[in-house]
XYZ file of C-alpha atoms in Angstrom:
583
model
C 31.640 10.653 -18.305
C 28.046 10.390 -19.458
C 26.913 14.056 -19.721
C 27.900 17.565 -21.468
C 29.464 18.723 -17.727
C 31.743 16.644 -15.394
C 30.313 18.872 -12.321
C 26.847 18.154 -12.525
C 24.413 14.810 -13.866
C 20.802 14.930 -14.430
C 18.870 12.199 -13.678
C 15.055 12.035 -14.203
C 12.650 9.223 -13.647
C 9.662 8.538 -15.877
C 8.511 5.109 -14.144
C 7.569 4.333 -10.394
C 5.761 1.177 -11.539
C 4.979 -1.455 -13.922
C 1.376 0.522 -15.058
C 2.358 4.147 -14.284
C 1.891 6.994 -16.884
C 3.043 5.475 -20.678
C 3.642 8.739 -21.680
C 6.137 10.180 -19.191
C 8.890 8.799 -21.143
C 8.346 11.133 -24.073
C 7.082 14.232 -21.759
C 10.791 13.799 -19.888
C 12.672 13.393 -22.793
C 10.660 15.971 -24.579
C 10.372 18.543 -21.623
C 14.285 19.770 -20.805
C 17.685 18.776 -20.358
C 18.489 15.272 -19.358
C 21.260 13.178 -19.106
C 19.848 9.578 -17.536
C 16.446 8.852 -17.990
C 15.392 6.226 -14.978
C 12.370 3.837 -14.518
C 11.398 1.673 -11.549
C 8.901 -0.847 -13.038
C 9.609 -3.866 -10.176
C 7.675 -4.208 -6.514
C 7.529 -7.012 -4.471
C 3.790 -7.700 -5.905
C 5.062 -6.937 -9.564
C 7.916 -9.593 -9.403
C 4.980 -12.157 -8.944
C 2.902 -11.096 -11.661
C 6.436 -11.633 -13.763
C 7.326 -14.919 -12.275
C 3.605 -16.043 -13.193
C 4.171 -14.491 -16.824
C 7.443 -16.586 -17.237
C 5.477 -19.462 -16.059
C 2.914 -19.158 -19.179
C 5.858 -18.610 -21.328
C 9.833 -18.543 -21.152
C 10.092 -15.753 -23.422
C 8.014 -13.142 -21.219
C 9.031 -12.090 -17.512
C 9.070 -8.362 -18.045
C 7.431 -5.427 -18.221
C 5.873 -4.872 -21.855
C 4.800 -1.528 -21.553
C 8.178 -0.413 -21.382
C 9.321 -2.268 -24.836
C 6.055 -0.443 -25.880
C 7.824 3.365 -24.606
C 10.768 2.456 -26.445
C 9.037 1.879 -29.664
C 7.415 5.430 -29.680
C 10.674 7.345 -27.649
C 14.007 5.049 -28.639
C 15.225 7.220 -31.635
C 14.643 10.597 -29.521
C 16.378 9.393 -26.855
C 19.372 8.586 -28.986
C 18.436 12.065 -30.893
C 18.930 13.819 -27.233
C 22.032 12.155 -26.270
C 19.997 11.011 -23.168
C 20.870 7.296 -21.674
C 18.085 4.879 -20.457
C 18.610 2.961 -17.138
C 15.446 0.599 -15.895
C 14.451 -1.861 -14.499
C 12.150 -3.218 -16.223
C 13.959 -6.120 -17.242
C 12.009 -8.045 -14.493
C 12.353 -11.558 -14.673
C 14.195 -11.599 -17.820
C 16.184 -9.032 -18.559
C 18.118 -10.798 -20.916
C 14.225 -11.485 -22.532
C 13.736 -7.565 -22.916
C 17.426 -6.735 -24.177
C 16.731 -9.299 -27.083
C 13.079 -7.815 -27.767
C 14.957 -4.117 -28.004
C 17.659 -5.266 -30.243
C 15.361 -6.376 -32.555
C 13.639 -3.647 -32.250
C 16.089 -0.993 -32.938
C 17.357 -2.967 -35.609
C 13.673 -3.105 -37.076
C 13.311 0.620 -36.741
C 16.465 1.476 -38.010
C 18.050 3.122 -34.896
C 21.670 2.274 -33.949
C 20.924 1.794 -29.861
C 23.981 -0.074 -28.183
C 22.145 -2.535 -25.611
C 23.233 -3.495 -22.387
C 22.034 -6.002 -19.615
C 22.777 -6.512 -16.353
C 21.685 -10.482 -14.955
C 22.445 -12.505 -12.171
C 19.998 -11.663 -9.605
C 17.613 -14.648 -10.537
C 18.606 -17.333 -8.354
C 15.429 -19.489 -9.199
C 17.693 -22.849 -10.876
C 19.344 -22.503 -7.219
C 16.417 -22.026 -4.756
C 16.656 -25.263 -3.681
C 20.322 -25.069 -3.146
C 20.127 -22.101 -1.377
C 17.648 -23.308 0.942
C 15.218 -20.880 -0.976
C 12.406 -23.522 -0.916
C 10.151 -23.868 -4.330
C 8.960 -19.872 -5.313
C 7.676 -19.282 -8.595
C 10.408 -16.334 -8.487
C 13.817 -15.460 -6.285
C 15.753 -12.542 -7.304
C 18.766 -11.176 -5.274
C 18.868 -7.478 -4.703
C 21.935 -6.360 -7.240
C 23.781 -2.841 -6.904
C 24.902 -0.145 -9.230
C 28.228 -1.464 -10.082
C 26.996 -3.551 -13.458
C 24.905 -0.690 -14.397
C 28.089 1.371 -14.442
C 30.493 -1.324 -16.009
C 27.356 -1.023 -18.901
C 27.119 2.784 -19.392
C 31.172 2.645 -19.258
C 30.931 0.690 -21.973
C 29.047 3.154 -24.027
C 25.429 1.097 -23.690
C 22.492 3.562 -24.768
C 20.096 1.632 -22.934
C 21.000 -0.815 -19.698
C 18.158 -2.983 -18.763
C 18.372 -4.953 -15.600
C 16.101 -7.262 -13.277
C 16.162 -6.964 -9.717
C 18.043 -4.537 -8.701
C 17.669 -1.882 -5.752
C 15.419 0.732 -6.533
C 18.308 3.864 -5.666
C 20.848 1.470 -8.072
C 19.179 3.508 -11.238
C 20.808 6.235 -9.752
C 23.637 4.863 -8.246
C 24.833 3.546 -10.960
C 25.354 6.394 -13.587
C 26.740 8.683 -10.975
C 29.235 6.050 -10.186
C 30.187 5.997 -13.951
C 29.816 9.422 -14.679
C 32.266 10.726 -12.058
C 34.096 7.782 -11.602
C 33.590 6.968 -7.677
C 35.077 4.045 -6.061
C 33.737 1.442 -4.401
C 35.083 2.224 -0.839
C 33.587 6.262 -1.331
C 30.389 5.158 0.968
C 29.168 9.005 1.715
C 28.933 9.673 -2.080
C 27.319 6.743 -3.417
C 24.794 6.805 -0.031
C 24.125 10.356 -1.265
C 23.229 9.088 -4.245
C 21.007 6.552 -2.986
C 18.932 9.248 -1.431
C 18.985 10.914 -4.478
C 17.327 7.211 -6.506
C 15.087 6.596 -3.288
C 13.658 10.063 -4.166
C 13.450 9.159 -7.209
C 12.386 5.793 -7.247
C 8.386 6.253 -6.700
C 7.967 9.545 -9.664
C 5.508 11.530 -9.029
C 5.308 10.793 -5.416
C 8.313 13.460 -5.227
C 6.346 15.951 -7.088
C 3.574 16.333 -5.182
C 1.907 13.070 -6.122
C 0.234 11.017 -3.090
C 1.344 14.064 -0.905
C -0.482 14.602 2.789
C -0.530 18.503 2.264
C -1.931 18.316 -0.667
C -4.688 20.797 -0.354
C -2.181 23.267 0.414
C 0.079 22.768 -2.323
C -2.907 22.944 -4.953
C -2.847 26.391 -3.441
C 0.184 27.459 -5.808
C 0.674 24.491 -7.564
C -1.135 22.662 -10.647
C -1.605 19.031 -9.241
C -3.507 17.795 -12.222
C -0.909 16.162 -13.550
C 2.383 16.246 -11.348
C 5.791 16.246 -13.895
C 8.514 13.505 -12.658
C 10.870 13.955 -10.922
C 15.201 15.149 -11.909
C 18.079 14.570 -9.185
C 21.061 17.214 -10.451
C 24.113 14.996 -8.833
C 27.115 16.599 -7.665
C 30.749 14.973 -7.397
C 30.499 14.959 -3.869
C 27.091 13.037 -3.745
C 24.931 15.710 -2.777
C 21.828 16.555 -5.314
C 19.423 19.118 -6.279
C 15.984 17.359 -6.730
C 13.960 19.488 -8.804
C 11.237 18.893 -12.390
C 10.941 20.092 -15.786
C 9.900 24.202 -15.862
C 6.169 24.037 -16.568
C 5.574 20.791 -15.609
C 2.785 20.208 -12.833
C 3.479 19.268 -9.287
C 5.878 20.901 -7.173
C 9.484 20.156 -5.286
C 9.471 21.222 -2.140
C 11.284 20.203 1.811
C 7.588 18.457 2.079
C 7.504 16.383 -1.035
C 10.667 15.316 -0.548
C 10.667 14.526 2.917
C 7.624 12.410 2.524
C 9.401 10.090 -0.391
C 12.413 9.632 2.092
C 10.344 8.488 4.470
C 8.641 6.486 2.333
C 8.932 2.608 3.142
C 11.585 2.514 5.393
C 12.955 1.177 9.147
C 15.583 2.660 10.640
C 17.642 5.391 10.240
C 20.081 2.323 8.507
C 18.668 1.934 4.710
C 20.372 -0.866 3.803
C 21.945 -1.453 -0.140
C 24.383 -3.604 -1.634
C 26.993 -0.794 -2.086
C 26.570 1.185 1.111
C 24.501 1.617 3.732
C 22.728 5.300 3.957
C 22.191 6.651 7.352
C 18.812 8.651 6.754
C 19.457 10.442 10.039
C 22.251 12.108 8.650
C 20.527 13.839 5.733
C 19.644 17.580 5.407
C 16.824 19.134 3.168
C 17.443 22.769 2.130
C 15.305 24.869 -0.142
C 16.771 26.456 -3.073
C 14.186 28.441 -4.606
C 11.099 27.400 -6.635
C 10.821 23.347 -7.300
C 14.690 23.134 -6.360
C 15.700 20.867 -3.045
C 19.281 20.087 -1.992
C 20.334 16.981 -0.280
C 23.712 17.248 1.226
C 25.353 15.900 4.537
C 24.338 12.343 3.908
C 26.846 10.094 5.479
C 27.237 6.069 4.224
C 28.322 3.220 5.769
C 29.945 -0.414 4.373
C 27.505 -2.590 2.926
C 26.071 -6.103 4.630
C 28.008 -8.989 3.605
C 24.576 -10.637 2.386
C 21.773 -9.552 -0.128
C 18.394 -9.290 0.641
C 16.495 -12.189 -1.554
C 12.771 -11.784 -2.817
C 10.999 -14.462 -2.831
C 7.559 -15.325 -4.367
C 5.566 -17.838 -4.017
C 1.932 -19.265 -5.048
C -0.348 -19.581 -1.353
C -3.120 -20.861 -2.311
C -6.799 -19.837 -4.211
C -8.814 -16.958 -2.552
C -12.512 -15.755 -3.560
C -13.975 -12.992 -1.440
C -18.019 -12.221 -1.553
C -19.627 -8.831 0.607
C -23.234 -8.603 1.553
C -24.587 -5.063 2.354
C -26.297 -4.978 5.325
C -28.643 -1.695 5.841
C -30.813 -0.436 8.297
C -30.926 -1.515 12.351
C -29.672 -4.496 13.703
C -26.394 -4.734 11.477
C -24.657 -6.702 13.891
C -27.454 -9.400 13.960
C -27.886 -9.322 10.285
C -23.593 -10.348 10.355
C -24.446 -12.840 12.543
C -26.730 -14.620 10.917
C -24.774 -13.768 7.733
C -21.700 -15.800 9.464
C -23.671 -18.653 10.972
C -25.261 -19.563 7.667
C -22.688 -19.221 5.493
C -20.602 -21.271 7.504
C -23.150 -24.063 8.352
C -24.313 -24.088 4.452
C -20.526 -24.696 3.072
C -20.022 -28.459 1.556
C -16.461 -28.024 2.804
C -14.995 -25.452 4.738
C -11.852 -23.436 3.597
C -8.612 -23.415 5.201
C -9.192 -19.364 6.013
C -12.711 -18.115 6.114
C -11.603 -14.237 7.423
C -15.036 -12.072 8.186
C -14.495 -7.978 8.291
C -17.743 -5.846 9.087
C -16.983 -2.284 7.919
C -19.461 0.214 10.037
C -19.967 2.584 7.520
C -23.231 3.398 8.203
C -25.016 6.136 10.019
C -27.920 6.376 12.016
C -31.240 8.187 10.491
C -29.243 8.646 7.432
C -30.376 10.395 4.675
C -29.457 7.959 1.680
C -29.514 4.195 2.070
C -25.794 4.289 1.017
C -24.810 5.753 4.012
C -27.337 3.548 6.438
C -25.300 0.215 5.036
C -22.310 -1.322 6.217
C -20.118 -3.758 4.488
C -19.800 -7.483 5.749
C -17.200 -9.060 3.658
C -15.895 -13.033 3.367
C -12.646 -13.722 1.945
C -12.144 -17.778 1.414
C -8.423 -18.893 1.242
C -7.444 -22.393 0.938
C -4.871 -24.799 -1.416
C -7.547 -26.526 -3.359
C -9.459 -24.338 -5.733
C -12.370 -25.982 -5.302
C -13.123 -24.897 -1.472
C -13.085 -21.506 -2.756
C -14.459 -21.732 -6.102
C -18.259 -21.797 -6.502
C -18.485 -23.921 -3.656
C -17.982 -21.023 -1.593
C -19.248 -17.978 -3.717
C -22.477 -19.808 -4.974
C -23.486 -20.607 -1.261
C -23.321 -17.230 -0.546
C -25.518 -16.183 -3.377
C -27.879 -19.018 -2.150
C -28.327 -17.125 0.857
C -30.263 -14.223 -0.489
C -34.044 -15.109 -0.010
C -33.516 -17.312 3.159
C -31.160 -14.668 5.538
C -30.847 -10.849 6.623
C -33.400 -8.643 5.601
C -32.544 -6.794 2.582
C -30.255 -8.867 1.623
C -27.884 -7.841 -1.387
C -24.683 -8.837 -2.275
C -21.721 -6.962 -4.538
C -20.540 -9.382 -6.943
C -21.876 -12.442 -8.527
C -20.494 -16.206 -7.973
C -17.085 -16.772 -9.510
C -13.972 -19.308 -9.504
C -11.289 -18.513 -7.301
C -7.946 -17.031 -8.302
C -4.384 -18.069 -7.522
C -3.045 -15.307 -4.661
C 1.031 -14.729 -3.998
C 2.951 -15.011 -0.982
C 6.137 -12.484 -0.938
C 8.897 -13.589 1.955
C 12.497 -12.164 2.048
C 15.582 -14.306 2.542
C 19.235 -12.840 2.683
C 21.878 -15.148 1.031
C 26.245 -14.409 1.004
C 26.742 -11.804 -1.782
C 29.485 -14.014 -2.816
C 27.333 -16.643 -3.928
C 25.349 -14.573 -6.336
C 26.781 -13.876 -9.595
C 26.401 -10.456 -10.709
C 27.105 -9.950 -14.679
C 27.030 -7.015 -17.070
C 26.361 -8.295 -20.474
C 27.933 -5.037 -22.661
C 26.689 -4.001 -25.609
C 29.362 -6.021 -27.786
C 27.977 -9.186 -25.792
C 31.122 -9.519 -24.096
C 30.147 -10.211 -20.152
C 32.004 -8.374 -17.486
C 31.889 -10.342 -13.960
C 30.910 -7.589 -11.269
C 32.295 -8.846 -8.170
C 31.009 -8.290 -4.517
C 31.267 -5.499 -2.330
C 35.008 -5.715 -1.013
C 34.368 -4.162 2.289
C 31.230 -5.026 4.440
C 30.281 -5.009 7.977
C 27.240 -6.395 9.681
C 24.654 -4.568 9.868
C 24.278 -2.414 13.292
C 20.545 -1.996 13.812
C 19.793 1.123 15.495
C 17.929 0.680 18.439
C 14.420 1.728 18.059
C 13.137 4.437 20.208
C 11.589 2.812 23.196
C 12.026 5.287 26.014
C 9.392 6.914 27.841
C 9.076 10.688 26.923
C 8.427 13.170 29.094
C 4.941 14.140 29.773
C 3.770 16.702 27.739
C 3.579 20.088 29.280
C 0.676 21.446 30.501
C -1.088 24.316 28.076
C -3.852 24.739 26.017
C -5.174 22.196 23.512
C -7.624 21.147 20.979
C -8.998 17.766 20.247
C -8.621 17.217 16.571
C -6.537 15.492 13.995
C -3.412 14.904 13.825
C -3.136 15.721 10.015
C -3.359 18.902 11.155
C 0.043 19.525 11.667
C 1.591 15.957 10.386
C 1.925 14.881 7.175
C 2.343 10.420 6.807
C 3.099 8.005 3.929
C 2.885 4.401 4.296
C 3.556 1.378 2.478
C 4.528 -2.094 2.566
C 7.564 -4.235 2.659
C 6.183 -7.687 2.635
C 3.629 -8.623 5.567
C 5.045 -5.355 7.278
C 3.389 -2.028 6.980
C 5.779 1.555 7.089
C 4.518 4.391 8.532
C 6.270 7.625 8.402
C 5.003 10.445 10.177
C 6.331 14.012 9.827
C 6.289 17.581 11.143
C 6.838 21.424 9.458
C 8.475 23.112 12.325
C 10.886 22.658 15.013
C 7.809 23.286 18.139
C 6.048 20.364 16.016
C 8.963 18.275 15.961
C 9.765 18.442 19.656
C 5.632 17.816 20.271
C 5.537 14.710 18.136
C 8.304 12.884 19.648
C 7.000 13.507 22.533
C 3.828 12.412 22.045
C 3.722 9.891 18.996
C 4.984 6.801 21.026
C 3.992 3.353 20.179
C 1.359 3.493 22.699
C -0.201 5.775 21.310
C 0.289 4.726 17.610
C -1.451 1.465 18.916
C -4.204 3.714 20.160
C -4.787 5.827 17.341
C -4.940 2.449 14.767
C -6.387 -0.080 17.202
C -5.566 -2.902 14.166
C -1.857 -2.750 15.363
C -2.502 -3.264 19.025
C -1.952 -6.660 19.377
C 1.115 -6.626 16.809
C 4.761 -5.710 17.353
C 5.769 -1.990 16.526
C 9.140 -0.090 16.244
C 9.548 3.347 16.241
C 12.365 5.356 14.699
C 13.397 8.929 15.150
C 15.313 10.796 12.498
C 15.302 14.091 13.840
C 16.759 15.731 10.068
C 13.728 15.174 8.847
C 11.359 16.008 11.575
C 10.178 12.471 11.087
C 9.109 9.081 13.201
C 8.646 6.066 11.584
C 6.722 2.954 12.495
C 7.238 -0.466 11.776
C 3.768 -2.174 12.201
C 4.716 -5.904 11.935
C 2.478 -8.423 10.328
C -0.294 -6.609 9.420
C -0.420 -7.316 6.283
C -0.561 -11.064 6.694
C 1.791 -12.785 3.815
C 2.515 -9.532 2.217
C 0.205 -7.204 -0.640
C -0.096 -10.378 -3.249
C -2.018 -12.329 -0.328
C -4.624 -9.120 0.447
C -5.103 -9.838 3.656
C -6.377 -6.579 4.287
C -9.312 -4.483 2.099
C -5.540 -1.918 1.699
C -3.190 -4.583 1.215
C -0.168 -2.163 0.310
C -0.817 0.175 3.865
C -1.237 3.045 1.026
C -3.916 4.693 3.039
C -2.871 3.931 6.434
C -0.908 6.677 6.931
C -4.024 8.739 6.320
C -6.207 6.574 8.630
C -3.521 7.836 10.942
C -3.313 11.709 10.132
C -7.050 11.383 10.447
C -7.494 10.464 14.055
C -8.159 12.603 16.552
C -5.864 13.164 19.946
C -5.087 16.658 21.660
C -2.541 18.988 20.136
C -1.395 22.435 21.399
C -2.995 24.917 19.918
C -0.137 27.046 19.515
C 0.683 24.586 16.550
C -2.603 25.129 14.709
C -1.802 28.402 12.734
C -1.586 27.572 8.893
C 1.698 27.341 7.295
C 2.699 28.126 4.421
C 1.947 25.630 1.315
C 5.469 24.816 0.245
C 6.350 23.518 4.279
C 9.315 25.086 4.598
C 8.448 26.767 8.215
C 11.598 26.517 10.391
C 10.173 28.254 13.706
């Protein structure tokens, strides 16, 4: 058992990613009862930036700033009897469990250090028909995060391991679960993928947020605290005082957050999202209970990095009449002028200009040129030094945003799924003794869930008003490789039964006209009052490649809630900030 009560374990998070706030480590430790303290330092862009730090030397590969935390908050957390669990490990988590032995030793503090390793399958690409990344790291589970805290480990650093497994893990130690208990540990994943992102859960990134500022301090949102029950169902809830706010809304949105189907596949179980039911239970307190789980996939879902090339990227304003011209002639000289053309020359005009405008900031667009190709020297001065050479012999009033500069090395993220039984998973305890964690006994294949293809019925006939759809639909989007998530979601029951009517792919592909000619899925998890889109390819070779000005989707979701398409106006009355209508 890891904390004071067998009935109950509280779980906080302090990191949603390698750069998020250094001090919520001390402020969670600092601000109330914990038990676990959780960070998420790893995304598919971050395991890049490691790989390439492991690359420049052996001895780095993971996230510094959270050796950095540990030297300020290490002796308190021992002090408050609360265990560590992260991920920041990286790359190396063996690396960073050496760096924080030495540095409790150093500082005097008796921390018991534990590491969990295996998931870098690098030495074995090429056996595994990997190919040649710079990085390839199997998605682990919760079970050597357990076998470490069972083994009394203060702090358990690990490498690539799913996000909800922070989570997953200390419940399973702390009330003992076994491996074939699929509803409880998938009730703890919800619990880590609410978890996983911080502040996201708290009011952070949140559609509604106007409305929560309304009775809620969004300054600077506190992290978020799963209370896990036995049974696998949670309480998510914050520090008193803290800013933010928990409410059916800010959690809803995280669950939604970067997902397919109603299937959310892990190496332990398989949570069906469908199945899960948000109730509020009073101020900054939300239960999760009814979540169902399912046997895990035989295989593990392998990221894979990889270097793609060199990219440079150079914008030229263009203000005034005749915009499209002026790109035009941009484009044709450019191209003409180049001493050798790039592999990938991609042009975007932005039209953000407006006619008989009243600053010359908002009568200029944005023409930009991103260069990609495998030798740096296409898209090093070659490229951005012709542009510059442009500026007295083009467009009128020409200006450009930047000055000429070398090109940089851009990442290529791909995911590969490889037998569980051929990747070793391995808890190195604190007494260095190493505990084999073997793979899931029981798996099926994973049943996909068809997507929801089927024509609605027409909406009914009654009054509406042309305006956005963020008026009554809240959206967070991200990315999962060259795939961008969409998930869109409703406050009442009359909403829900509008939106699924009317939110089909057709119109999705209306509404963001950059996913028309792409493939789209659409999933319905009715719990939730939620639809989510899978908009495939958009993002090219994934976030590392920036293939798009947004190359994570953040702010698609709100491209989305901002277009404009006829909704009833009998759903237009204002609800109330904390979205827990039920009408």
């Amino acid at each position: 058992m890891i904390g004071a009560a067998a009935d109950v374990l509280r779980v906080g998070n302090a990191s949603g990613f390698y750069g998020d706030r250094a001090s919520a480590v001390r402020e969670m430790l600092e601000g109330g009862e914990l038990d676990v303290l959780t960070g998420d330092y790893l995304a598919e862009l971050t395991m890049l930036i490691l790989g390439r730090d492991r690359l420049r030397d052996p001895c780095l590969g993971y996230a510094r700033t959270f050796l950095r935390q540990m030297e300020d908050c290490l002796a308190l957390a021992l002090d408050r009897g609360v265990r560590v669990v992260v991920n920041a490990g990286g790359v190396n988590p063996a690396g960073l469990a050496s760096a924080l032995r030495e540095l409790a030793e150093r500082s005097g503090t008796p921390a018991r250090i534990a590491h969990v390793e295996g998931d870098d399958l690098l030495p074995r690409a090429t056996e595994l028909g990997l190919g040649q990344p710079i990085a390839a790291n199997a998605y682990l589970g919760a079970w050597g995060i357990a076998a470490c805290l069972r083994a009394g480990a203060d702090v358990v650093v690990t490498g690539r391991v799913t996000d909800a497994s922070l989570v997953v893990g200390p419940a399973v130690a702390h009330f003992d679960w076994q491996r074939s208990e699929f509803d409880r540990i998938a009730g703890a994943m919800a619990a880590g993928h609410v978890l996983e992102c911080g502040a996201q859960a708290t009011g952070g990134n949140y559609a509604f947020f106007t409305e929560l500022a309304e009775s809620a301090d969004l300054t600077r949102p506190g992290f978020p605290i799963a209370e896990l029950h036995p049974d696998g169902s949670s309480v998510i809830t914050k520090h008193p005082g803290t800013g933010g706010a928990v409410t059916v809304g800010t959690v809803t949105a995280q669950l939604v957050y970067e997902v397919a189907g109603p299937r959310y596949a892990g190496p332990d179980a398989v949570l069906r999202l469908d199945s899960v039911e948000l109730t509020p239970q009073g101020t900054d307190r939300v239960r999760i209970s009814g979540v169902r789980g399912e046997a895990p996939p035989p295989t593990l879902k392998v990221s894979l990095n990889s270097l793609g090339g060199f990219r440079n990227e150079m914008g030229f304003v263009l203000t005034g009449l005749e915009v499209e011209a002026k790109a035009e002639l941009v484009r044709s000289q450019l191209e003409s002028w180049l001493p050798a053309r790039p592999r990938e020359l991609r042009w975007t005009l932005s039209r953000l200009d407006r006619p008989d405008a009243p600053t010359q900031e908002q009568a200029s667009a944005l023409l930009r040129c991103v260069a990609r190709d495998p030798d740096p020297a296409k898209v090093g001065r070659a490229f951005s030094g012709t542009a510059v050479e442009l500026a007295l012999a083009g467009y009128p009033g020409a200006c450009l945003t930047g000055v000429p500069g070398e090109g940089t090395p851009y990442g290529v993220f791909t995911a590969a799924y490889v037998d569980a039984a051929l990747v070793p998973h391995v808890a190195v305890l604190p007494d260095g003794s190493r505990e084999d964690i073997p793979p899931a006994p029981v798996t099926e294949e994973l049943k996909d869930v068809a997507e929801d293809s089927a024509d609605p019925p027409g909406p009914e006939r009654e009054e509406v008003r042309r305006v956005p759809l963020g008026l009554v639909a809240g959206a967070r989007s991200g990315d999962k490789g060259g795939d961008a998530h969409i998930g869109v979601w409703v406050r009442t029951a009359a909403a829900w039964d509008w939106l699924a009517r009317t939110l089909t792919v057709a119109e999705l592909r209306r509404l963001l006209p950059e996913s028309a000619e792409l493939p789209v899925r659409r999933y319905l998890f009715p719990n939730l009052r939620a639809v989510n889109f899978v908009v495939e390819g958009i993002l090219g070779e994934g976030a590392a490649a920036q293939a798009r000005f947004d190359p994570q989707a953040k702010g698609l979701g709100e491209w989305l809630r901002s277009r404009h398409l006829d909704i009833p106006t009998r759903l237009l009355a204002p609800l109330d900030p904390g979205g827990e209508a039920g009408a």
